Short mmCIF file of C-alpha atoms and ligand atoms in Angstrom, two decimals:
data_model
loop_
_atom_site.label_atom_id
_atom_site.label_comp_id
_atom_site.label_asym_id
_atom_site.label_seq_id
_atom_site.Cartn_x
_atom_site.Cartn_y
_atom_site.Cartn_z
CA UNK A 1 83.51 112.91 129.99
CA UNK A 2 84.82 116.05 128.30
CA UNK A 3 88.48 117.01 127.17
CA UNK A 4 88.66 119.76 129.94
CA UNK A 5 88.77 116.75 132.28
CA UNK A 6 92.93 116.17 133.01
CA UNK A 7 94.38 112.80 133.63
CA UNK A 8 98.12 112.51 134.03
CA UNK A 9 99.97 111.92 131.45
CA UNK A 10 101.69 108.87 129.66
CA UNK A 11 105.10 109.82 128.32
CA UNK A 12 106.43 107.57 125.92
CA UNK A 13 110.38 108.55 124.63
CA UNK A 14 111.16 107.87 120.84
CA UNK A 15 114.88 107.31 121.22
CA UNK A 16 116.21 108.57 118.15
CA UNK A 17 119.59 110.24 119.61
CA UNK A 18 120.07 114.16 118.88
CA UNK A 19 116.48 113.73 117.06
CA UNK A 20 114.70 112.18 120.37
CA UNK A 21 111.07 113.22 121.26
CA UNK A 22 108.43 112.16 123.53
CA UNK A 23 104.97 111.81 122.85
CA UNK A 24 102.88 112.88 125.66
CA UNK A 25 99.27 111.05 126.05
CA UNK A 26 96.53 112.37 128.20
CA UNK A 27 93.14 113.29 128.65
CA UNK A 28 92.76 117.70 128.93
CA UNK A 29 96.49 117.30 127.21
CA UNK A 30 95.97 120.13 124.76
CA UNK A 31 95.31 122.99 127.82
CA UNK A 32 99.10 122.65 127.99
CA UNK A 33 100.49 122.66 124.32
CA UNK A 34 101.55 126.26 124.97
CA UNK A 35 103.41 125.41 127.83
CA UNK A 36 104.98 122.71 126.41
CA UNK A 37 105.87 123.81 123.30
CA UNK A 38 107.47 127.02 125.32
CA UNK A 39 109.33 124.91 127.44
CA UNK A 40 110.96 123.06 124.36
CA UNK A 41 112.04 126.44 122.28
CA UNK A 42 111.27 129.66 124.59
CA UNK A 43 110.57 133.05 122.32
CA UNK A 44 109.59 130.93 119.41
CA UNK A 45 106.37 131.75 116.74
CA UNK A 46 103.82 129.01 116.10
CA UNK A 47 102.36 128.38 112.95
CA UNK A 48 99.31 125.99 113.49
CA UNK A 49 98.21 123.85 110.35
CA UNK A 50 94.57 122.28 110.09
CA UNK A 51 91.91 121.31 108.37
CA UNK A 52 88.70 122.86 108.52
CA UNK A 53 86.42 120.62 110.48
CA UNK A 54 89.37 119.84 113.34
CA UNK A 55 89.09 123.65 113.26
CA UNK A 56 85.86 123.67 114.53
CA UNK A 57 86.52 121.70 117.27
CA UNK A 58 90.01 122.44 118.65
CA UNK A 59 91.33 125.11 117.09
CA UNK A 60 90.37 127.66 119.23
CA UNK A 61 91.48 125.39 122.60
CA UNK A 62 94.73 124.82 120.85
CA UNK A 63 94.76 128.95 120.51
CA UNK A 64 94.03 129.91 123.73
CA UNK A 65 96.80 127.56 125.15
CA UNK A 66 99.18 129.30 122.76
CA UNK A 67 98.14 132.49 124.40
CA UNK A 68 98.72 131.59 127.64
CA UNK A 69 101.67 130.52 127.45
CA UNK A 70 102.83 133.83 125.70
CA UNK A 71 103.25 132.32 122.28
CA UNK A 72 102.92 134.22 119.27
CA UNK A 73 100.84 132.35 116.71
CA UNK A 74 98.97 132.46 113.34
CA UNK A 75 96.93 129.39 111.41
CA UNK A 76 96.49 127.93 108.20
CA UNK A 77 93.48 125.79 108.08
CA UNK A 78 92.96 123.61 104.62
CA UNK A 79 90.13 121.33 103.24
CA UNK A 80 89.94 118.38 105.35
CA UNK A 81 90.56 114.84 103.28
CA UNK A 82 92.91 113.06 101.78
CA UNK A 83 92.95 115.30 98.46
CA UNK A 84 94.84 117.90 100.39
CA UNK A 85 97.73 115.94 100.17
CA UNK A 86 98.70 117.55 96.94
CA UNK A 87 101.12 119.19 95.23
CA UNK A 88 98.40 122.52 94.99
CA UNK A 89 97.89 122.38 98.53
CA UNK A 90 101.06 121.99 100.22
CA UNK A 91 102.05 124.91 97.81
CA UNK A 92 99.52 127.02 99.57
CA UNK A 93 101.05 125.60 103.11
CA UNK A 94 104.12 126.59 102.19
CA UNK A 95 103.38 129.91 101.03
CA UNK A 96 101.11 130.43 103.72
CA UNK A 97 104.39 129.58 106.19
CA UNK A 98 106.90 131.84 104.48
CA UNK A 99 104.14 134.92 104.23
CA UNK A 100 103.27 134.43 107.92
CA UNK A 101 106.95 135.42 108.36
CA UNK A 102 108.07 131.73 110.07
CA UNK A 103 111.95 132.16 110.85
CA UNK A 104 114.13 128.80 111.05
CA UNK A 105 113.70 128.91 115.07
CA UNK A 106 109.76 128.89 114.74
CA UNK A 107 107.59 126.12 114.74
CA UNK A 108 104.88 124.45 112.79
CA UNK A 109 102.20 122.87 114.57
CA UNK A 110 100.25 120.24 112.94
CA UNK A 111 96.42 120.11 114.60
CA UNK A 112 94.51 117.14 113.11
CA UNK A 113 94.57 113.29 111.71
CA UNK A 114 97.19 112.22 109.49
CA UNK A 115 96.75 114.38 106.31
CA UNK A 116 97.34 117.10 108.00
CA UNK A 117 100.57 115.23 110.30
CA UNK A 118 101.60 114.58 106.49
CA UNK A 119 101.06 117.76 105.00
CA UNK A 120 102.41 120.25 107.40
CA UNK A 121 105.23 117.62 108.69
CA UNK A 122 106.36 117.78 105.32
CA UNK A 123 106.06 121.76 104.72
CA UNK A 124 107.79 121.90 107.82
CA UNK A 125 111.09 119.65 106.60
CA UNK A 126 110.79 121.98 103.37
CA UNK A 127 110.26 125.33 104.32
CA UNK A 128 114.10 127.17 104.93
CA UNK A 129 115.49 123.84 104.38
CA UNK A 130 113.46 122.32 107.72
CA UNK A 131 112.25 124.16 110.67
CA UNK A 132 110.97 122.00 113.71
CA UNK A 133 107.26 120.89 114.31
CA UNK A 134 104.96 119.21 116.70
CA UNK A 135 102.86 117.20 116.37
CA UNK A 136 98.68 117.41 117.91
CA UNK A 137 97.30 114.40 116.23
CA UNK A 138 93.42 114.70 116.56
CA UNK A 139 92.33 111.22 114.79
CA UNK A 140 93.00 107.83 116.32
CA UNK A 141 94.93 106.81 113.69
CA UNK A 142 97.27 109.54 113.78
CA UNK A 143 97.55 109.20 117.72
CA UNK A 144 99.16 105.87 117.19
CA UNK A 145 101.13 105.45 113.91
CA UNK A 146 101.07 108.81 111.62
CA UNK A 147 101.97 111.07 113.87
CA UNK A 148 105.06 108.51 115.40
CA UNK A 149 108.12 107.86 113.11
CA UNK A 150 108.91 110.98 111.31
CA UNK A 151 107.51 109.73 107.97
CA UNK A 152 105.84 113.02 105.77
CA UNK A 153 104.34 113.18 102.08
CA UNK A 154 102.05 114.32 100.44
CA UNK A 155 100.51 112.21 97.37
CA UNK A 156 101.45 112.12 93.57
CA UNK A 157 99.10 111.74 91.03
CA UNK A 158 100.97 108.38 90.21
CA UNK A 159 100.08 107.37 93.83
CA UNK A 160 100.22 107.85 97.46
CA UNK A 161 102.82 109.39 99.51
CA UNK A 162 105.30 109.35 96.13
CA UNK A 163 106.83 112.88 97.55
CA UNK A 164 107.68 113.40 101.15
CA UNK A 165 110.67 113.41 103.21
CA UNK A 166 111.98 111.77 107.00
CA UNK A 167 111.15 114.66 109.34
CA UNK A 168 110.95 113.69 112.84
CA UNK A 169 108.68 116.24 115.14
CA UNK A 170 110.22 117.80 118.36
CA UNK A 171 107.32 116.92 120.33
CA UNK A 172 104.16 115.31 119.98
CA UNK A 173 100.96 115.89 122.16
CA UNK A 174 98.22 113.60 122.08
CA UNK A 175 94.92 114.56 123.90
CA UNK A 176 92.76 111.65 124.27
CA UNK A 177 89.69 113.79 124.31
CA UNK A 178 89.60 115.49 121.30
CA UNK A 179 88.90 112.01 120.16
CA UNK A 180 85.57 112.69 121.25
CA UNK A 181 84.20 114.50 118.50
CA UNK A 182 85.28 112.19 116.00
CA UNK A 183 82.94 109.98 113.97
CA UNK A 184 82.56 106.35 115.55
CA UNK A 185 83.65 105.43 111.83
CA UNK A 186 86.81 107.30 111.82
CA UNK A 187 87.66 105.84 115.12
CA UNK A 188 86.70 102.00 114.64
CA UNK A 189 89.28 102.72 111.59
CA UNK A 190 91.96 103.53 114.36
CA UNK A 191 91.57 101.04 116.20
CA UNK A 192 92.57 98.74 113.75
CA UNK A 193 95.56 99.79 113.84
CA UNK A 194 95.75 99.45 117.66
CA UNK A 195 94.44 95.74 117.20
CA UNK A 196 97.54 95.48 114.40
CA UNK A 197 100.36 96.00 117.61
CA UNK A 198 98.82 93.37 119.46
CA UNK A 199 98.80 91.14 116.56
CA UNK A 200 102.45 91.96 115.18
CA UNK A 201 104.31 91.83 118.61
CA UNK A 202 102.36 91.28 121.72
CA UNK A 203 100.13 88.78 122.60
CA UNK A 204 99.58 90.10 126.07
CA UNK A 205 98.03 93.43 124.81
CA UNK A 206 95.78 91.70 122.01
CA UNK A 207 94.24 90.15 124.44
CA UNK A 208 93.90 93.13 126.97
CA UNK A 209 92.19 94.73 124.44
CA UNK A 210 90.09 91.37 123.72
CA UNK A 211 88.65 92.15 127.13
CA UNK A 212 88.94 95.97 126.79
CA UNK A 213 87.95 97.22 124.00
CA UNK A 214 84.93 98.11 125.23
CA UNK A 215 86.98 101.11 127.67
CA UNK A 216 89.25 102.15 124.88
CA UNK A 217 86.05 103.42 123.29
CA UNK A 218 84.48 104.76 125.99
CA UNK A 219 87.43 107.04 126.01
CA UNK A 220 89.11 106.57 130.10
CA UNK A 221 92.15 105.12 131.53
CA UNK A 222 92.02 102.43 128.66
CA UNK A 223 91.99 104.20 125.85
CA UNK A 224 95.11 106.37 127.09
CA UNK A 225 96.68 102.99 128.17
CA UNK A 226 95.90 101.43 124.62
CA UNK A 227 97.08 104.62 122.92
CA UNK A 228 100.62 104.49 124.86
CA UNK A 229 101.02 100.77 123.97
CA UNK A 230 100.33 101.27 120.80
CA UNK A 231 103.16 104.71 120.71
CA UNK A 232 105.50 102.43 122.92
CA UNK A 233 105.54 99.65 120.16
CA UNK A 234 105.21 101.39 117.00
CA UNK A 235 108.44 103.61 118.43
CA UNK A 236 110.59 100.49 119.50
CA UNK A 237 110.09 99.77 116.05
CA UNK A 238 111.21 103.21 114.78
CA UNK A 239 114.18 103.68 116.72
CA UNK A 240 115.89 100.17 115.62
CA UNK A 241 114.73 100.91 111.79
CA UNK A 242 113.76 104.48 111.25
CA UNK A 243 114.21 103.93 107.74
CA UNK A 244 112.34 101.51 106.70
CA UNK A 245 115.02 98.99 105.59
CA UNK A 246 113.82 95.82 107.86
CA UNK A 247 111.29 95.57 111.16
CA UNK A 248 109.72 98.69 110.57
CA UNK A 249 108.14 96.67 107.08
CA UNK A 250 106.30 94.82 110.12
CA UNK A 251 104.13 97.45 110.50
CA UNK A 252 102.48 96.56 107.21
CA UNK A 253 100.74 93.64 108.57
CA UNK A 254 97.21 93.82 106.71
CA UNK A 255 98.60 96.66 104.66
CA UNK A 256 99.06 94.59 101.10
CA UNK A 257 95.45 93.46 101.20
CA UNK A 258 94.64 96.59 102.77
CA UNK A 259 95.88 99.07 100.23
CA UNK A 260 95.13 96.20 97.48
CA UNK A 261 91.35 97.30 98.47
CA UNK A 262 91.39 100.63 99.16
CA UNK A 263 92.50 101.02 95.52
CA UNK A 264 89.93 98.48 94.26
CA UNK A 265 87.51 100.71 96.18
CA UNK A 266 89.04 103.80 94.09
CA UNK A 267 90.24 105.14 97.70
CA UNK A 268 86.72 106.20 98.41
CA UNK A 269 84.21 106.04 101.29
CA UNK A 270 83.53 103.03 100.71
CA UNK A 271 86.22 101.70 102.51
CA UNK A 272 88.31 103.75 104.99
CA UNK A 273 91.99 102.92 105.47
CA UNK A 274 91.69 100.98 108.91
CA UNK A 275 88.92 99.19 107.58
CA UNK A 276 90.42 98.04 104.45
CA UNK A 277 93.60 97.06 107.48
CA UNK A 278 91.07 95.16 109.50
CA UNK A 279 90.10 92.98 106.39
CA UNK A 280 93.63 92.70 105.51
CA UNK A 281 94.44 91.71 108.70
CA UNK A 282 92.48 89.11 108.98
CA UNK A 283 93.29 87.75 105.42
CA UNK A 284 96.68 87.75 106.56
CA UNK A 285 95.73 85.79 109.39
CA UNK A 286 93.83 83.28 107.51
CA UNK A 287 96.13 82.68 104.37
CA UNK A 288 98.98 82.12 107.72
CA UNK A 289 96.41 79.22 109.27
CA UNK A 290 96.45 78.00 105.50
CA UNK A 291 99.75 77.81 105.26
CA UNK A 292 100.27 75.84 108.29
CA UNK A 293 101.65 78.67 110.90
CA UNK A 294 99.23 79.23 113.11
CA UNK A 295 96.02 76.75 113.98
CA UNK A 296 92.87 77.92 112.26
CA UNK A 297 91.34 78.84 115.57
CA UNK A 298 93.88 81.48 115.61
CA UNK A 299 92.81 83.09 112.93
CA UNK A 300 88.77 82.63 113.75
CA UNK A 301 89.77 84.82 116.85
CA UNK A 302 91.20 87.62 114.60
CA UNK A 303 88.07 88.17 112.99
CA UNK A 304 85.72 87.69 115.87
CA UNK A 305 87.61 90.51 117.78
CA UNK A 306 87.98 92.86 114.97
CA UNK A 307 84.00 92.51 114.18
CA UNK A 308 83.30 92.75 117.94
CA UNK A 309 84.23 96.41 117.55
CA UNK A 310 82.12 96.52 114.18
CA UNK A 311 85.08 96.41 111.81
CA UNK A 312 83.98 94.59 108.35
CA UNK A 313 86.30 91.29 108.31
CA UNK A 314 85.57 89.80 105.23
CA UNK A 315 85.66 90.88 101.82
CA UNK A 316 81.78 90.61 102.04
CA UNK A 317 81.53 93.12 104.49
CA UNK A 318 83.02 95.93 101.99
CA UNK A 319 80.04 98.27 101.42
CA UNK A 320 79.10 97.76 97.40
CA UNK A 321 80.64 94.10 97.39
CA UNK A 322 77.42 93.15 95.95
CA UNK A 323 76.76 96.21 93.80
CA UNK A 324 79.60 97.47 92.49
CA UNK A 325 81.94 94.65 93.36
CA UNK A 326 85.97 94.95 93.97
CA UNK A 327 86.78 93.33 91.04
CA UNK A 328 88.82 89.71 90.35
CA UNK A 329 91.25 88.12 92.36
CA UNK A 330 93.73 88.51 89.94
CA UNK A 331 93.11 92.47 89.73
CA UNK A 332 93.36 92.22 93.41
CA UNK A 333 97.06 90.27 92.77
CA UNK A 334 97.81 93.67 90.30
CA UNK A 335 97.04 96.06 92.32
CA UNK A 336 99.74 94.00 95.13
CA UNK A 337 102.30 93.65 92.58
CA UNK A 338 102.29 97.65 91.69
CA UNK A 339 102.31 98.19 95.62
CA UNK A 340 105.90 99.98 96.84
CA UNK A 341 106.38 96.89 99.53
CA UNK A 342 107.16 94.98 96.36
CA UNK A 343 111.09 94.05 95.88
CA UNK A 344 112.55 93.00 93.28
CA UNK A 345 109.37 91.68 91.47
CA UNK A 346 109.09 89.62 94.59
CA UNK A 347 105.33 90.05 96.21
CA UNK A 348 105.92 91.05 100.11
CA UNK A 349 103.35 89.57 102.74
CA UNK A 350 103.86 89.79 106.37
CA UNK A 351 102.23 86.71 107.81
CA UNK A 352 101.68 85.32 111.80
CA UNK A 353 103.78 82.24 113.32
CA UNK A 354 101.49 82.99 116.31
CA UNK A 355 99.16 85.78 117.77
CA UNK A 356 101.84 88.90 119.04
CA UNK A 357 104.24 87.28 116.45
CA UNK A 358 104.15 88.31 112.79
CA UNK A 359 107.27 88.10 110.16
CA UNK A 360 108.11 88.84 106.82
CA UNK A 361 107.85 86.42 104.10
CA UNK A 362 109.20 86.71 100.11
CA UNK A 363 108.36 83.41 99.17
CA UNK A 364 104.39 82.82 99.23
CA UNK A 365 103.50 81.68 95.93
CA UNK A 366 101.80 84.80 94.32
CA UNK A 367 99.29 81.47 92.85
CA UNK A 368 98.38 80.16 96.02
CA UNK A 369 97.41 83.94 96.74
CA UNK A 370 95.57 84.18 94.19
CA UNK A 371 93.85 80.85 94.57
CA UNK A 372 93.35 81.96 98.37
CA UNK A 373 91.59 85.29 97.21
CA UNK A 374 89.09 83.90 94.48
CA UNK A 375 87.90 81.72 97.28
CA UNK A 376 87.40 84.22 100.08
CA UNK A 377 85.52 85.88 97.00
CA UNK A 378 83.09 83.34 96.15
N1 LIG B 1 103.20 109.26 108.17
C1 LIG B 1 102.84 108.05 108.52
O1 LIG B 1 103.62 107.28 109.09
C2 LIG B 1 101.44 107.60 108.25
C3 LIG B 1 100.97 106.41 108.81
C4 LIG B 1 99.65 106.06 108.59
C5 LIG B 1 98.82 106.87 107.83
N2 LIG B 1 99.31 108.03 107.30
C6 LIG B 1 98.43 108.91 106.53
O2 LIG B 1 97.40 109.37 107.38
C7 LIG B 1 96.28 109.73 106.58
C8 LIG B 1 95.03 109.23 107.25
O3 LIG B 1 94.92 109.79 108.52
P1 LIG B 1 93.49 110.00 109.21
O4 LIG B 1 92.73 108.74 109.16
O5 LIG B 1 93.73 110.66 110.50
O6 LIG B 1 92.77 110.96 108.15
P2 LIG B 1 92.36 112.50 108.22
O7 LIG B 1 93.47 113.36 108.66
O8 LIG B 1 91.75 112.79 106.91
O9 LIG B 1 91.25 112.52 109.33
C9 LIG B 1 90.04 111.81 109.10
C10 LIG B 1 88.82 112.73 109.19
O10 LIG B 1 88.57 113.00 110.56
C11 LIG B 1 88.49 114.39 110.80
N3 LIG B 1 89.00 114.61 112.15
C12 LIG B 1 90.28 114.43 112.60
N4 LIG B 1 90.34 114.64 113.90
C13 LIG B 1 89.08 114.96 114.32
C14 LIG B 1 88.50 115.26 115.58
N5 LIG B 1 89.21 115.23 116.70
N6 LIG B 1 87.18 115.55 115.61
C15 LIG B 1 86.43 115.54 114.48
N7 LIG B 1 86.92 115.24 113.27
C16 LIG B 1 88.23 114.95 113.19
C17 LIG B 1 89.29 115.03 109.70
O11 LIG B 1 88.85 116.35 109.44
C18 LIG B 1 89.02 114.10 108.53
O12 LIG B 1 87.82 114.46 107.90
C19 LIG B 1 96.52 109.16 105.20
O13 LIG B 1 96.84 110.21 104.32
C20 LIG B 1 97.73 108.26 105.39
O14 LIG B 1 98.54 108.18 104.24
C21 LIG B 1 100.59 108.40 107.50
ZN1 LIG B 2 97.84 101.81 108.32
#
C-alpha cells in the first residue's frame, strides 16, 4: 500500500468554541493539505516547519500540494530529535519565521512527530503575538495525542516542556500513510498510546484492538479507525478540560512510571517514550490488581496485549536492565516525586477500577509504591 492510495476521510471535531478544529484522518490525506489549508484562510503564506529526515520523505509531497493549491510557501527544516526542543533552536524557528516575511494572517505548518508539533506550535503562538498553524503530524504518536489539545513547549534545561504556551491549531491533517516510512520502533511506541485510550475509557476499543492490532499495523481501514478513536477520545477529553485542571490528568495513565524511566534511562534510546508508557502502563495496572481494584487477570491481559505488539512490559525488558541497570526503587520514587503531576507534595497515580475505566488517586502510600517497585525489580 502506498500513501498515494486515498481512502475517505475520518473527521473528528475538537469542540473548543471560537477555537474549534477538526482533525482530518485518511490514507493519500496530505495530496490535499493545499486545498485545505486554502479553504480555511484563502490568500494566505505557508511557512512549513520540519525536521530533516520527515524532510526526506514528505516534504516535497507536502510542497507540491501547496503548489497546487496556489499557496505561497517557504520551509524551515531542523535536526530531527528531541534536542531541538530548545531554547537555541526555536530561536532559529522564530527567526527563520519573521525573515521569511510571515504576516499575522499566514500560517505555520508543522510537518513531522511531536518535536516538531511542539516546536513550531509554539513559534507559532509566539511569533507577532500568535499567528495560526496546522498541524501534519507524521509519527504515530503525534497522530493521536501531540498533535490534539493545543499543548506547545519546548524543553528547559531544568526539564521537559518547562516553556511553552496553549496554542490550539486551526486544522490538523493526519495522513495515515506517511506512517509508512517510519521505523517499526517509533511506531510500536505509538501505539502505546493508542492501547492507553482503550485502557483509560473504553473497554470496547481495547479489545477491538486486542483482535486488531494486527490491521492497525498493517496500515488499512484499522489503523485509520484506531487513529480516529484514539483523536475522538483524547479530544472529548480536551474540550471538557483543555487546561489541564481535572480529566485531562487521565491521560497520564502509565505516564509517572513512564517518565520515572525515561529519566532513569537519561531520556536516551534506550527507552523511547511509548515504551517507557507501555511499562508504565502495565505497572499501573498491576499495583491497581494489588490494591484490590481490578482482579489480577486484568492486569495479566494488559501485559500480554502490549507484548503481543512487541512492547517491553516489564522493567526487565528495558534494554541495559542487566548492564547498566535503572537504578533503586527508591531513585525510581525521586524521580516521581520531582515529576510536575505532583501536588502539593502529594505523589499522583492514575490507577484502573476496571479495563476502559481508569481514575485519579492522591492517596497510594508512596511506601507501598516503593515496596511494589523493589519487587517488580528483583
Ligand atoms: N503537546 C502534547 O500534547 C504532547 C503529547 C505527547 C508528546 N509530546 C511530545 O512529542 C515528542 C515526541 O514525539 P514523537 O515520538 O513523534 O518524536 P519525534 O518528533 O522526534 O519523531 C520521532 C522520530 O521519527 C521521525 N519521523 C517522524 N515522522 C516520520 C515519518 N513519517 N517517517 C520517517 N520518520 C519519521 C522523526 O524524524 C524522529 O526522528 C516529545 O517531545 C513529547 O514531549 C507532546
Ligand atoms: Zn505519552
Amino acid at each position: 500500500m502506498t500513501a498515494a492510495l486515498r481512502s475517505d476521510p475520518t473527521i473528528v471535531n475538537v469542540a473548543l468554541g471560537d477555537r474549534a478544529y477538526d482533525i482530518v484522518i485518511g490514507r493519500g490525506l496530505i495530496a490535499s493539505l493545499g486545498a485545505r489549508i486554502a479553504a480555511l484562510r484563502p490568500g494566505a503564506r505557508a511557512a512549513i516547519v520540519t525536521d530533516r529526515t520527515v524532510a526526506k520523505h514528505w516534504l516535497e509531497p507536502a510542497q507540491a500540494s501547496l503548489d497546487a493549491a496556489g499557496m505561497s510557501h517557504f520551509h524551515i527544516a531542523v535536526a530531527e530529535g528531541e534536542p531541538s526542543k530548545s531554547y537555541r533552536v526555536f530561536e532559529d524557528v522564530c527567526e527563520a519565521l519573521i525573515g521569511g516575511r510571515l504576516e499575522r494572517n499566514d500560517l505555520v505548518v508543522a510537518l513531522g512527530g511531536g518535536v516538531i508539533g511542539d516546536l513550531a506550535g509554539f513559534a507559532a503562538a509566539a511569533v507577532r503575538r500568535g499567528v495560526d498553524y496546522v498541524q501534519v503530524p507524521t509519527s504515530l504518536l503525534a497522530q493521536v495525542d501531540s498533535s490534539v489539545g493545543g499543548k506547545t513547549a519546548i524543553n528547559s534545561p531544568l526539564g521537559k516542556n518547562l516553556i511553552g504556551a496553549f496554542h490550539q491549531p486551526v486544522l490538523v491533517v493526519a495522513d495515515t500513510g506517511v506512517l509508512d516510512t517510519l521505523s517499526q520502533r517509533q511506531f510500536r511506541a505509538g501505539y502505546a498510546e493508542v492501547a492507553k485510550y482503550g485502557l483509560l475509557g473504553d473497554a470496547a476499543f481495547f479489545e477491538w484492538l486486542e483482535a486488531n492490532h494486527g490491521g492497525v499495523f498493517a496500515g488499512g481501514a484499522a489503523r485509520q479507525h484506531a487513529i480516529a478513536t484514539s483523536c475522538r477520545a483524547k479530544s472529548a477529553i480536551v474540550a471538557r478540560d483543555e487546561r489541564e485542571t481535572g480529566d485531562r490528568a487521565l491521560l497520564n495513565l502509565g505516564h509517572t512510571f513512564g517518565h520515572a524511566l525515561e529519566a532513569a534511562t537519561g531520556f536516551s534510546d534506550r527507552l523511547f517514550h511509548g515504551e517507557g508508557v507501555a511499562v508504565g502502563m502495565v505497572l499501573a495496572a498491576e499495583l491497581s490488581a494489588e490494591l484490590g481494584l481490578i482482579p489480577a487477570g486484568d492486569a495479566r491481559r494488559v501485559a500480554a496485549h502490549l507484548a503481543a505488539v512487541g512492547l517491553p512490559t516489564r522493567l526487565q525488558d528495558i534494554a541495559g536492565f542487566r548492564q547498566e541497570g535503572i537504578g533503586t526503587a527508591d531513585r525510581l520514587m525521586a524521580l516521581m516525586a520531582q515529576d510536575k503531576k505532583v501536588k502539593r507534595g502529594r505523589m499522583t497515580f492514575i490507577l484502573l477500577k476496571a479495563l476502559g475505566h481508569a481514575f485519579t488517586s492522591s492517596d497510594v502510600a508512596p511506601e507501598k509504591v516503593r515496596e511494589f517497585l523493589a519487587r517488580k525489580m528483583a
